[in-house]
Amino acid sequence: GAGVSQSPRYKVAKRGQDVALRCDPISGHVSLFWYQQALGQGPEFLTYFQNEAQLDKSGLPSDRFFAERPEGSVSTLKIQRTQQEDSAVYLCASRSNPPLTETRTPYGYTFGSGTRLTVV
Amino acid sequence: AQKITQTQPGMFVQEKEAVTLDCTYDTSDPSYGLFWYKQPSSGEMIFLIYQGSYDQQNATEGRYSLNFQKARKSANLVISASQLGDSAMYFCAMRGLIQGAQKLVFGQGTRLTINP
């Protein structure tokens, strides 16, 4: 597609419920990132995929958070037993395969519009 | 580890004036990239401008310019001739280039309000 698509746009979950957030990156983009953005804060890194391999999951806040990208395209972020502190906007970004030589062009990261999760 | 600090929670500027949004950073990477993003109320992150640590000249993109002072570890965004549509959250971010780190590290953001 033309951009990074995230669904649902909004999600309200009862505390303890499991949720699944979907990210459809730009076609052909190798790298995919998930970020968590609390209200009034900057995005915080959660996890990173290169194709189907999850190369960095250092930002996942607990073992209730799980992400996958089984075929190297669409990714799903799953949160089990949601808690109120999980309420945030979850942003997905994708990026094309970088060139071997860094140039002024940052082969930029394209972000989706996010999923706003509210846990009640 | 990398860290971005944006010390201005909010800025108020009259339309058509220039505005500078502050950003300082800290990193142990010898080579890195600095980014500025705009986030309007709709939520999407819009890329504005990029500066590589090895770039000799400050980056410019239309009304946006980046005042890069490497020795001071600052990368301030300058918006000239501000417009009402510039009202949004602005985030400074960085990425290390040598150690293979892919993730962007963001600051806390500055909310810019342009007054008519």
XYZ file of C-alpha atoms in Angstrom:
236
model
C 0.000 0.000 0.000
C 0.861 3.652 -0.141
C 1.442 3.992 3.572
C 1.633 2.092 6.829
C -1.816 0.929 7.856
C -2.766 0.135 11.435
C -5.959 -1.394 12.746
C -8.049 -0.935 14.675
C -7.766 2.817 14.933
C -9.272 2.729 18.420
C -9.623 -0.118 20.872
C -11.310 -0.163 24.253
C -10.499 -3.201 26.353
C -11.634 -4.274 29.774
C -8.831 -4.878 32.217
C -7.656 -8.461 31.882
C -8.738 -8.796 28.270
C -6.296 -9.793 25.532
C -5.891 -7.492 22.529
C -4.233 -7.787 19.119
C -3.075 -4.778 17.150
C -2.267 -5.073 13.471
C 0.307 -3.284 11.348
C 0.425 -3.496 7.571
C 3.728 -1.935 6.458
C 4.638 -0.449 3.121
C 5.061 -3.261 0.626
C 8.658 -4.371 0.394
C 9.818 -2.626 3.549
C 12.217 -4.891 5.351
C 12.243 -3.256 8.760
C 9.243 -2.879 11.039
C 9.079 -1.185 14.417
C 6.538 -0.919 17.208
C 6.428 2.046 19.562
C 4.282 2.865 22.577
C 3.298 6.497 23.098
C 1.709 7.448 26.396
C -0.415 10.586 26.523
C 1.740 13.699 26.253
C 4.959 11.717 25.891
C 7.334 10.793 23.114
C 7.157 7.361 21.480
C 9.030 4.617 23.310
C 10.581 1.749 21.365
C 9.047 -1.671 21.894
C 10.430 -4.050 19.293
C 12.012 -4.326 15.840
C 11.761 -6.866 13.008
C 13.921 -7.360 9.990
C 11.785 -9.434 7.664
C 10.341 -12.135 9.908
C 13.163 -12.061 12.424
C 12.591 -10.187 15.660
C 16.031 -8.688 16.184
C 15.331 -6.445 19.153
C 12.597 -6.805 21.746
C 14.357 -4.943 24.497
C 11.571 -2.384 24.831
C 8.725 -4.780 25.543
C 7.647 -3.823 29.081
C 6.638 -7.278 30.264
C 6.044 -10.824 29.127
C 2.399 -9.855 28.542
C 3.566 -8.143 25.357
C 4.284 -10.268 22.317
C 4.890 -9.328 18.696
C 5.172 -11.401 15.564
C 5.721 -10.973 11.859
C 5.531 -14.548 10.554
C 5.803 -13.876 6.820
C 7.903 -10.745 6.953
C 5.073 -8.399 6.071
C 2.074 -7.868 8.370
C 2.882 -7.684 12.068
C 0.705 -8.180 15.118
C 1.350 -6.803 18.580
C -0.491 -8.799 21.213
C -1.044 -7.697 24.765
C -2.307 -10.290 27.202
C -4.262 -9.549 30.375
C -4.335 -5.827 29.667
C -3.839 -3.391 32.525
C -4.664 0.292 32.816
C -1.028 1.283 32.384
C -1.129 -0.284 28.914
C -3.408 2.551 27.765
C -1.467 4.389 25.074
C -1.167 4.920 21.352
C 0.727 2.086 19.675
C 2.609 3.247 16.612
C 4.007 1.068 13.885
C 6.728 2.204 11.485
C 8.381 0.571 8.511
C 11.555 1.305 6.637
C 13.099 0.097 3.406
C 16.353 -1.818 3.249
C 19.105 0.715 3.833
C 21.831 1.366 1.282
C 25.317 0.241 2.101
C 26.542 3.795 2.286
C 24.847 6.363 4.442
C 23.804 9.418 2.509
C 21.980 12.571 3.419
C 18.746 10.750 2.617
C 17.694 8.998 5.784
C 15.684 6.314 3.912
C 13.096 7.404 6.309
C 10.877 5.685 8.698
C 7.196 5.837 7.702
C 4.775 5.765 10.591
C 1.193 4.617 10.699
C -1.525 6.663 12.386
C -1.457 4.407 15.410
C -3.929 2.429 17.462
C -5.242 4.179 20.548
C -5.748 1.564 23.251
C -7.829 2.435 26.289
C -8.017 -0.100 29.097
C -10.975 0.402 31.420
C 22.712 4.350 25.130
C 21.156 7.330 23.459
C 19.108 10.093 24.998
C 17.184 13.031 23.599
C 16.157 15.992 25.747
C 13.560 18.556 24.739
C 13.244 21.120 27.502
C 10.306 23.142 26.144
C 6.982 21.458 26.946
C 5.106 24.201 25.101
C 5.819 27.133 22.816
C 3.473 29.913 21.726
C 4.351 31.959 18.649
C 2.614 34.572 16.565
C 1.863 33.646 12.979
C 4.627 34.570 10.512
C 7.281 34.695 13.217
C 10.227 32.302 13.289
C 10.450 29.749 16.086
C 13.274 27.618 17.432
C 12.559 24.284 19.110
C 15.388 23.025 21.282
C 16.884 19.549 21.237
C 19.975 18.221 22.952
C 21.227 14.680 22.696
C 23.656 12.278 24.247
C 25.214 9.251 22.604
C 28.368 7.174 22.645
C 28.060 6.387 18.940
C 30.694 8.170 16.836
C 28.236 8.404 13.952
C 24.527 9.076 14.258
C 21.518 10.638 12.620
C 19.153 13.230 14.014
C 15.519 13.570 12.986
C 12.636 15.944 13.587
C 9.044 14.778 13.330
C 5.747 16.667 13.493
C 2.720 15.015 15.082
C -0.586 16.820 14.526
C -3.667 16.014 16.545
C -4.579 13.290 14.053
C -1.660 11.270 15.390
C 0.540 10.470 12.436
C 4.272 11.171 12.677
C 5.390 13.343 9.786
C 9.086 13.423 8.929
C 10.441 16.974 8.634
C 14.216 17.013 8.424
C 17.337 14.912 8.930
C 20.925 15.706 9.917
C 23.784 13.246 9.781
C 26.513 13.712 12.352
C 29.126 13.793 9.607
C 27.315 16.458 7.563
C 29.350 19.643 7.282
C 26.357 21.824 6.544
C 23.156 22.296 8.471
C 20.168 20.603 6.884
C 17.389 22.666 5.330
C 14.012 21.591 3.955
C 11.813 24.462 2.834
C 10.800 26.454 5.907
C 12.590 24.008 8.199
C 16.256 24.188 9.072
C 18.293 22.349 11.631
C 20.809 24.289 13.716
C 23.325 21.516 14.359
C 26.045 22.253 16.902
C 27.961 19.036 17.328
C 30.270 20.197 20.103
C 27.281 21.283 22.166
C 25.309 18.173 21.175
C 22.352 20.235 20.093
C 20.090 19.941 17.058
C 17.543 22.700 17.256
C 14.736 22.971 14.703
C 14.068 26.384 13.230
C 10.757 27.047 11.520
C 10.674 30.261 9.537
C 7.514 32.241 8.765
C 5.309 30.085 10.974
C 1.810 29.188 9.803
C -1.337 28.200 11.678
C -0.941 24.696 10.301
C 2.373 24.366 12.109
C 0.515 23.940 15.397
C 1.365 20.401 16.524
C 3.674 18.316 18.698
C 7.267 18.244 17.531
C 9.658 15.429 18.356
C 13.409 15.258 18.050
C 14.820 11.762 17.575
C 18.142 10.081 16.938
C 19.590 6.826 15.710
C 23.100 5.435 16.003
C 24.650 4.513 12.662
C 27.687 2.456 13.505
C 26.532 -0.143 15.959
C 23.737 -1.250 13.673
C 21.011 -0.012 15.926
C 17.860 0.478 13.926
C 15.523 2.054 16.407
C 14.790 5.727 16.794
C 15.031 7.231 20.260
C 12.615 10.128 20.797
C 12.501 13.110 23.093
C 9.470 14.109 25.138
C 8.287 16.567 22.541
C 7.346 20.244 22.363
C 3.798 21.392 21.764
C 3.894 24.340 19.377
C 0.911 26.650 19.136
C 0.753 29.287 16.428
C -1.473 32.227 17.281
C -3.187 34.260 14.532
